[in-house]
Amino acid sequence: MSTTMSLPTAPPTTARCAVALPHSRRAPSLARQVSESWLKATDPADRVPDAVLVVSELVTNAVRHTCGPCLLTLTMRDGRLDIAVADHSEELPELHRRSAGDERGGFGMGVIRGLGGQIRLVPAIGGKTVHVLLDLRSARGPSPER
């Protein structure tokens, strides 16, 4: 795991944290730990637990549905957090999948939308990046995908 961090210096503030995560069952836990520490140091907003949950859902999806490592990038600007997880699979996630009661999983994107996250997919040759924009200063509430 490699980590790159920068802390804000002067307004308008932008801070970034990038973490290369291995393809392992430990990746979501590592992502949660790094994200929570970085977010509390960068912007101790009330919604840090929400942001950490979004990170966990995205990294868990990358581990469950791809075969390689992923890159988590957190970018904070003026109270808005862009959570990005890039992986090496060109298969796009189903954003509106309804899971049957007896299935495991299938709830992550709904959880993210319920927290007010704006989901954006960026396909690329050899992979994709899933972005979630979360306003850490606003109340929870669903928001549409772009």
Short mmCIF file of C-alpha atoms in Angstrom, two decimals:
data_model
loop_
_atom_site.label_atom_id
_atom_site.label_comp_id
_atom_site.label_asym_id
_atom_site.label_seq_id
_atom_site.Cartn_x
_atom_site.Cartn_y
_atom_site.Cartn_z
CA MET A 1 0.00 0.00 0.00
CA SER A 2 1.36 3.40 -0.94
CA THR A 3 -0.12 6.68 0.22
CA THR A 4 0.21 10.23 -1.05
CA MET A 5 -1.24 13.06 1.02
CA SER A 6 -1.40 16.82 0.88
CA LEU A 7 -2.98 19.17 3.38
CA PRO A 8 -4.58 22.49 2.51
CA THR A 9 -2.46 25.61 2.77
CA ALA A 10 -4.63 28.64 1.92
CA PRO A 11 -8.24 29.31 0.85
CA PRO A 12 -9.73 28.15 -1.42
CA THR A 13 -8.52 24.90 -0.02
CA THR A 14 -7.93 21.70 -1.90
CA ALA A 15 -6.51 18.62 -0.26
CA ARG A 16 -5.89 15.21 -1.76
CA CYS A 17 -5.11 11.73 -0.49
CA ALA A 18 -4.34 8.82 -2.83
CA VAL A 19 -3.93 5.24 -1.65
CA ALA A 20 -3.06 2.22 -3.80
CA LEU A 21 -4.92 -0.74 -2.32
CA PRO A 22 -4.17 -4.42 -2.88
CA HIS A 23 -6.80 -6.80 -4.20
CA SER A 24 -7.50 -8.44 -0.86
CA ARG A 25 -10.21 -8.79 1.76
CA ARG A 26 -8.23 -6.29 3.88
CA ALA A 27 -8.54 -3.48 1.30
CA PRO A 28 -11.88 -2.07 2.56
CA SER A 29 -10.60 -1.98 6.14
CA LEU A 30 -7.36 -0.26 5.10
CA ALA A 31 -9.37 2.23 3.04
CA ARG A 32 -11.66 3.03 5.99
CA GLN A 33 -8.71 3.58 8.35
CA VAL A 34 -6.80 5.84 5.96
CA SER A 35 -9.92 7.78 4.96
CA GLU A 36 -11.09 8.41 8.50
CA SER A 37 -7.65 9.60 9.66
CA TRP A 38 -7.17 11.85 6.64
CA LEU A 39 -10.69 13.30 6.77
CA LYS A 40 -10.47 14.12 10.48
CA ALA A 41 -7.11 15.84 9.93
CA THR A 42 -8.29 17.69 6.83
CA ASP A 43 -11.85 18.71 7.66
CA PRO A 44 -13.43 17.45 10.88
CA ALA A 45 -16.99 17.68 9.56
CA ASP A 46 -19.91 15.85 11.14
CA ARG A 47 -20.29 13.69 8.04
CA VAL A 48 -16.94 11.88 8.27
CA PRO A 49 -18.71 8.58 9.14
CA ASP A 50 -20.88 8.96 6.01
CA ALA A 51 -17.81 9.55 3.84
CA VAL A 52 -16.03 6.54 5.36
CA LEU A 53 -19.10 4.39 4.64
CA VAL A 54 -19.07 5.51 0.98
CA VAL A 55 -15.34 4.67 0.76
CA SER A 56 -16.02 1.24 2.24
CA GLU A 57 -18.84 0.51 -0.22
CA LEU A 58 -16.79 1.56 -3.27
CA VAL A 59 -13.65 -0.34 -2.28
CA THR A 60 -15.67 -3.42 -1.34
CA ASN A 61 -17.27 -3.34 -4.80
CA ALA A 62 -13.85 -3.08 -6.44
CA VAL A 63 -12.57 -6.08 -4.48
CA ARG A 64 -15.69 -8.18 -5.08
CA HIS A 65 -16.13 -7.44 -8.78
CA THR A 66 -12.59 -7.04 -10.16
CA CYS A 67 -9.38 -9.06 -10.21
CA GLY A 68 -6.71 -6.48 -9.45
CA PRO A 69 -5.68 -3.67 -7.14
CA CYS A 70 -7.55 -0.37 -6.98
CA LEU A 71 -6.65 3.24 -6.33
CA LEU A 72 -8.62 5.30 -3.82
CA THR A 73 -8.36 9.06 -4.24
CA LEU A 74 -10.00 11.53 -1.88
CA THR A 75 -10.14 15.16 -2.97
CA MET A 76 -11.56 17.80 -0.64
CA ARG A 77 -12.42 21.27 -1.90
CA ASP A 78 -14.48 23.76 0.06
CA GLY A 79 -16.36 21.14 2.06
CA ARG A 80 -17.11 18.90 -0.91
CA LEU A 81 -15.43 15.52 -1.05
CA ASP A 82 -14.80 13.61 -4.27
CA ILE A 83 -14.28 9.94 -3.46
CA ALA A 84 -12.84 8.10 -6.46
CA VAL A 85 -12.03 4.41 -6.80
CA ALA A 86 -10.24 3.36 -9.97
CA ASP A 87 -9.87 -0.29 -10.92
CA HIS A 88 -8.77 -2.39 -13.88
CA SER A 89 -12.17 -3.71 -14.97
CA GLU A 90 -14.05 -2.16 -17.88
CA GLU A 91 -17.34 -3.61 -16.60
CA LEU A 92 -19.54 -0.81 -15.27
CA PRO A 93 -21.54 -1.28 -12.08
CA GLU A 94 -25.33 -1.38 -12.12
CA LEU A 95 -26.36 1.80 -10.38
CA HIS A 96 -30.05 0.95 -9.95
CA ARG A 97 -29.95 -2.81 -9.37
CA ARG A 98 -32.64 -4.16 -7.07
CA SER A 99 -31.42 -7.11 -5.03
CA ALA A 100 -33.71 -10.02 -4.18
CA GLY A 101 -34.13 -10.67 -0.47
CA ASP A 102 -32.02 -13.85 -0.60
CA GLU A 103 -29.04 -12.32 -2.47
CA ARG A 104 -25.81 -11.13 -0.89
CA GLY A 105 -24.95 -7.55 -1.76
CA GLY A 106 -26.49 -5.22 -4.27
CA PHE A 107 -27.27 -2.47 -1.76
CA GLY A 108 -24.12 -0.28 -1.92
CA MET A 109 -25.17 2.21 -4.58
CA GLY A 110 -28.53 2.67 -2.85
CA VAL A 111 -26.75 3.35 0.44
CA ILE A 112 -24.50 5.90 -1.29
CA ARG A 113 -27.50 7.66 -2.88
CA GLY A 114 -29.26 7.64 0.51
CA LEU A 115 -26.31 9.52 1.99
CA GLY A 116 -26.64 12.20 -0.69
CA GLY A 117 -23.76 11.02 -2.85
CA GLN A 118 -23.74 12.02 -6.51
CA ILE A 119 -22.41 8.99 -8.42
CA ARG A 120 -20.48 9.41 -11.66
CA LEU A 121 -18.85 6.66 -13.73
CA VAL A 122 -15.79 7.39 -15.86
CA PRO A 123 -15.03 4.49 -18.19
CA ALA A 124 -11.55 4.14 -19.65
CA ILE A 125 -9.63 1.67 -21.74
CA GLY A 126 -8.43 -0.97 -19.30
CA GLY A 127 -10.59 0.13 -16.37
CA LYS A 128 -12.94 2.67 -14.89
CA THR A 129 -13.25 5.13 -12.05
CA VAL A 130 -16.33 5.46 -9.88
CA HIS A 131 -16.65 8.93 -8.36
CA VAL A 132 -18.97 9.93 -5.54
CA LEU A 133 -19.32 13.60 -4.71
CA LEU A 134 -20.40 14.16 -1.13
CA ASP A 135 -21.11 17.53 0.44
CA LEU A 136 -19.73 17.15 3.96
CA ARG A 137 -21.36 20.34 5.20
CA SER A 138 -24.95 19.57 4.17
CA ALA A 139 -27.63 17.37 5.68
CA ARG A 140 -28.15 13.90 4.30
CA GLY A 141 -30.45 13.50 1.37
CA PRO A 142 -30.70 11.58 -1.90
CA SER A 143 -29.32 13.15 -5.02
CA PRO A 144 -29.33 12.08 -8.67
CA GLU A 145 -26.47 10.52 -10.60
CA ARG A 146 -24.78 12.42 -13.37
#
